[in-house]
PDB file of C-alpha atoms in Angstrom:
ATOM      1  CA  MET A   1     125.012  74.447  98.422  1.00 91.00           C
ATOM      2  CA  GLU A   2     124.683  72.495  95.209  1.00 90.00           C
ATOM      3  CA  HIS A   3     127.112  69.563  94.892  1.00 93.00           C
ATOM      4  CA  PHE A   4     127.518  67.212  91.943  1.00 93.00           C
ATOM      5  CA  THR A   5     129.946  64.411  91.202  1.00 95.00           C
ATOM      6  CA  ILE A   6     129.623  65.795  87.718  1.00 94.00           C
ATOM      7  CA  ALA A   7     131.300  63.086  85.642  1.00 93.00           C
ATOM      8  CA  THR A   8     129.174  60.407  87.313  1.00 94.00           C
ATOM      9  CA  VAL A   9     125.964  62.415  86.945  1.00 96.00           C
ATOM     10  CA  ALA A  10     126.717  63.119  83.273  1.00 96.00           C
ATOM     11  CA  GLU A  11     127.575  59.499  82.495  1.00 95.00           C
ATOM     12  CA  LYS A  12     124.293  58.252  84.033  1.00 96.00           C
ATOM     13  CA  SER A  13     122.122  60.551  81.910  1.00 96.00           C
ATOM     14  CA  PRO A  14     120.831  59.133  78.625  1.00 95.00           C
ATOM     15  CA  ASP A  15     119.281  62.507  77.706  1.00 98.00           C
ATOM     16  CA  PHE A  16     120.588  64.691  74.897  1.00 98.00           C
ATOM     17  CA  ARG A  17     120.331  67.727  77.183  1.00 98.00           C
ATOM     18  CA  ARG A  18     119.513  68.090  80.890  1.00 98.00           C
ATOM     19  CA  VAL A  19     119.785  71.372  82.809  1.00 98.00           C
ATOM     20  CA  LEU A  20     121.176  70.572  86.270  1.00 97.00           C
ATOM     21  CA  TRP A  21     121.393  74.049  87.753  1.00 97.00           C
ATOM     22  CA  THR A  22     120.520  77.604  86.750  1.00 97.00           C
ATOM     23  CA  GLY A  23     121.817  80.709  88.481  1.00 96.00           C
ATOM     24  CA  GLU A  24     121.424  84.369  87.711  1.00 95.00           C
ATOM     25  CA  ARG A  25     124.614  84.489  85.617  1.00 96.00           C
ATOM     26  CA  THR A  26     125.506  80.876  84.746  1.00 98.00           C
ATOM     27  CA  GLN A  27     123.938  77.525  83.972  1.00 98.00           C
ATOM     28  CA  LEU A  28     125.190  73.922  84.266  1.00 98.00           C
ATOM     29  CA  VAL A  29     123.983  71.457  81.629  1.00 98.00           C
ATOM     30  CA  ILE A  30     124.892  67.834  80.875  1.00 98.00           C
ATOM     31  CA  MET A  31     124.655  66.366  77.386  1.00 98.00           C
ATOM     32  CA  THR A  32     124.874  62.921  75.800  1.00 98.00           C
ATOM     33  CA  ILE A  33     125.423  62.861  72.044  1.00 98.00           C
ATOM     34  CA  PRO A  34     124.756  59.453  70.461  1.00 97.00           C
ATOM     35  CA  PRO A  35     127.198  57.835  68.012  1.00 98.00           C
ATOM     36  CA  GLY A  36     126.979  59.687  64.700  1.00 97.00           C
ATOM     37  CA  GLY A  37     125.102  62.556  66.377  1.00 98.00           C
ATOM     38  CA  GLU A  38     125.975  66.196  66.898  1.00 98.00           C
ATOM     39  CA  ILE A  39     124.936  69.237  68.864  1.00 97.00           C
ATOM     40  CA  GLY A  40     124.244  71.090  65.626  1.00 96.00           C
ATOM     41  CA  GLU A  41     125.972  74.181  64.280  1.00 97.00           C
ATOM     42  CA  GLU A  42     124.982  77.242  66.291  1.00 96.00           C
ATOM     43  CA  VAL A  43     126.012  80.660  67.554  1.00 97.00           C
ATOM     44  CA  HIS A  44     125.157  81.979  71.019  1.00 96.00           C
ATOM     45  CA  GLU A  45     125.076  85.757  70.858  1.00 96.00           C
ATOM     46  CA  GLY A  46     126.033  87.222  74.227  1.00 97.00           C
ATOM     47  CA  ILE A  47     126.632  83.801  75.841  1.00 98.00           C
ATOM     48  CA  ASP A  48     130.022  82.232  76.578  1.00 98.00           C
ATOM     49  CA  GLN A  49     130.156  78.437  76.783  1.00 98.00           C
ATOM     50  CA  ILE A  50     132.701  76.094  78.391  1.00 98.00           C
ATOM     51  CA  LEU A  51     132.401  72.387  77.533  1.00 98.00           C
ATOM     52  CA  THR A  52     134.194  69.592  79.426  1.00 98.00           C
ATOM     53  CA  PHE A  53     134.177  66.084  77.950  1.00 98.00           C
ATOM     54  CA  VAL A  54     133.597  63.128  80.267  1.00 97.00           C
ATOM     55  CA  SER A  55     133.675  60.139  77.891  1.00 98.00           C
ATOM     56  CA  GLY A  56     133.592  59.204  74.232  1.00 98.00           C
ATOM     57  CA  THR A  57     135.376  60.769  71.292  1.00 98.00           C
ATOM     58  CA  GLY A  58     134.324  63.631  69.116  1.00 98.00           C
ATOM     59  CA  GLU A  59     135.282  66.584  67.020  1.00 98.00           C
ATOM     60  CA  ALA A  60     135.048  70.205  68.111  1.00 98.00           C
ATOM     61  CA  ARG A  61     134.316  72.601  65.273  1.00 98.00           C
ATOM     62  CA  VAL A  62     134.814  76.140  66.539  1.00 98.00           C
ATOM     63  CA  ALA A  63     135.278  79.272  64.418  1.00 98.00           C
ATOM     64  CA  GLY A  64     136.241  77.227  61.347  1.00 97.00           C
ATOM     65  CA  GLU A  65     138.823  75.114  63.199  1.00 98.00           C
ATOM     66  CA  LYS A  66     138.552  71.397  63.986  1.00 98.00           C
ATOM     67  CA  GLN A  67     140.008  69.561  66.992  1.00 98.00           C
ATOM     68  CA  GLU A  68     139.543  66.014  68.288  1.00 98.00           C
ATOM     69  CA  VAL A  69     138.067  65.893  71.806  1.00 98.00           C
ATOM     70  CA  VAL A  70     138.290  63.067  74.339  1.00 98.00           C
ATOM     71  CA  SER A  71     137.654  62.522  78.037  1.00 97.00           C
ATOM     72  CA  GLY A  72     139.243  65.285  80.110  1.00 97.00           C
ATOM     73  CA  ASP A  73     139.317  67.872  77.315  1.00 98.00           C
ATOM     74  CA  LEU A  74     137.794  71.318  77.780  1.00 98.00           C
ATOM     75  CA  VAL A  75     136.764  73.679  74.975  1.00 98.00           C
ATOM     76  CA  VAL A  76     135.894  77.354  75.388  1.00 98.00           C
ATOM     77  CA  VAL A  77     133.418  78.916  72.939  1.00 98.00           C
ATOM     78  CA  PRO A  78     133.312  82.716  73.273  1.00 98.00           C
ATOM     79  CA  ALA A  79     129.982  84.475  72.702  1.00 98.00           C
ATOM     80  CA  GLY A  80     129.183  85.019  69.039  1.00 98.00           C
ATOM     81  CA  THR A  81     131.363  82.127  67.809  1.00 98.00           C
ATOM     82  CA  ARG A  82     129.958  79.562  65.357  1.00 98.00           C
ATOM     83  CA  HIS A  83     130.442  76.050  66.732  1.00 98.00           C
ATOM     84  CA  ASN A  84     129.383  72.414  66.608  1.00 98.00           C
ATOM     85  CA  PHE A  85     130.432  69.230  68.400  1.00 98.00           C
ATOM     86  CA  VAL A  86     130.151  65.888  66.604  1.00 98.00           C
ATOM     87  CA  ASN A  87     130.376  62.381  68.051  1.00 98.00           C
ATOM     88  CA  THR A  88     132.955  60.536  65.927  1.00 98.00           C
ATOM     89  CA  GLY A  89     133.179  57.387  68.041  1.00 98.00           C
ATOM     90  CA  PRO A  90     131.183  54.197  68.599  1.00 98.00           C
ATOM     91  CA  ASN A  91     130.023  55.216  72.103  1.00 97.00           C
ATOM     92  CA  PRO A  92     128.044  58.201  73.406  1.00 98.00           C
ATOM     93  CA  LEU A  93     129.957  61.487  73.671  1.00 98.00           C
ATOM     94  CA  VAL A  94     129.222  62.715  77.212  1.00 98.00           C
ATOM     95  CA  LEU A  95     129.954  66.234  78.410  1.00 98.00           C
ATOM     96  CA  TYR A  96     128.949  68.960  80.779  1.00 98.00           C
ATOM     97  CA  THR A  97     128.802  72.587  79.817  1.00 98.00           C
ATOM     98  CA  VAL A  98     128.553  75.898  81.602  1.00 98.00           C
ATOM     99  CA  TYR A  99     126.745  78.776  79.895  1.00 98.00           C
ATOM    100  CA  GLY A 100     127.198  82.363  81.008  1.00 98.00           C
ATOM    101  CA  PRO A 101     124.554  83.725  81.122  1.00 97.00           C
ATOM    102  CA  PRO A 102     122.013  80.831  81.024  1.00 97.00           C
ATOM    103  CA  ASP A 103     120.861  79.632  77.598  1.00 97.00           C
ATOM    104  CA  HIS A 104     118.088  77.127  78.373  1.00 97.00           C
ATOM    105  CA  ALA A 105     114.916  76.923  80.442  1.00 97.00           C
ATOM    106  CA  ASP A 106     115.576  76.071  84.081  1.00 97.00           C
ATOM    107  CA  GLY A 107     115.124  72.328  84.624  1.00 96.00           C
ATOM    108  CA  ALA A 108     114.774  71.566  80.912  1.00 97.00           C
ATOM    109  CA  VAL A 109     115.186  67.926  79.885  1.00 98.00           C
ATOM    110  CA  HIS A 110     115.370  67.003  76.201  1.00 98.00           C
ATOM    111  CA  ARG A 111     115.682  63.301  75.567  1.00 97.00           C
ATOM    112  CA  THR A 112     116.774  63.709  71.925  1.00 97.00           C
ATOM    113  CA  LYS A 113     118.210  66.410  69.677  1.00 96.00           C
ATOM    114  CA  GLU A 114     114.913  66.454  67.792  1.00 96.00           C
ATOM    115  CA  GLU A 115     113.028  67.116  71.034  1.00 96.00           C
ATOM    116  CA  ALA A 116     115.511  69.892  71.912  1.00 96.00           C
ATOM    117  CA  ASP A 117     115.168  71.501  68.471  1.00 96.00           C
ATOM    118  CA  ALA A 118     111.359  71.357  68.666  1.00 96.00           C
ATOM    119  CA  ALA A 119     111.323  72.951  72.143  1.00 96.00           C
ATOM    120  CA  GLU A 120     113.598  75.763  70.951  1.00 93.00           C
ATOM    121  CA  ALA A 121     111.518  76.349  67.802  1.00 94.00           C
ATOM    122  CA  ALA A 122     108.303  76.491  69.869  1.00 96.00           C
ATOM    123  CA  GLY A 123     109.805  78.930  72.395  1.00 93.00           C
ATOM    124  CA  ARG A 124     109.646  76.388  75.251  1.00 94.00           C
ATOM    125  CA  ASP A 125     113.382  76.486  75.966  1.00 95.00           C
ATOM    126  CA  GLU A 126     113.951  80.119  76.887  1.00 94.00           C
ATOM    127  CA  PRO A 127     116.303  80.974  79.736  1.00 93.00           C
ATOM    128  CA  PRO A 128     114.836  82.647  82.812  1.00 90.00           C
ATOM    129  CA  THR A 129     114.940  86.415  82.879  1.00 79.00           C
ATOM    130  CA  ALA A 130     116.172  88.430  85.831  1.00 52.00           C
TER     131      ALA A 130
END
């Protein structure tokens, strides 16, 4: 059994992205977006994503729509949908997300968005294959 007090674990992580658990069909990831930062506009082909916000304030930009997000909010991003999440507040925007199927390398830790982008560009952030 894997057990996480997820909001506490997410709030303690200073890393932009940290993969907590990877299964055959889903993956649990925590993220901390610094003030003024963003995840970056992207599309996950064949991967659904569910994001739950733990603290901070931000803006969800999904399929051309914008919505403020705060602690306790959940946003669903269906596969193939263009999206971005931007920190609009003075404090870190902290969230956890579930990908189905996995989108990142098992155990990946990216301290900054730049580090995450570089790992993806170099092919070092590929999800495990069955």
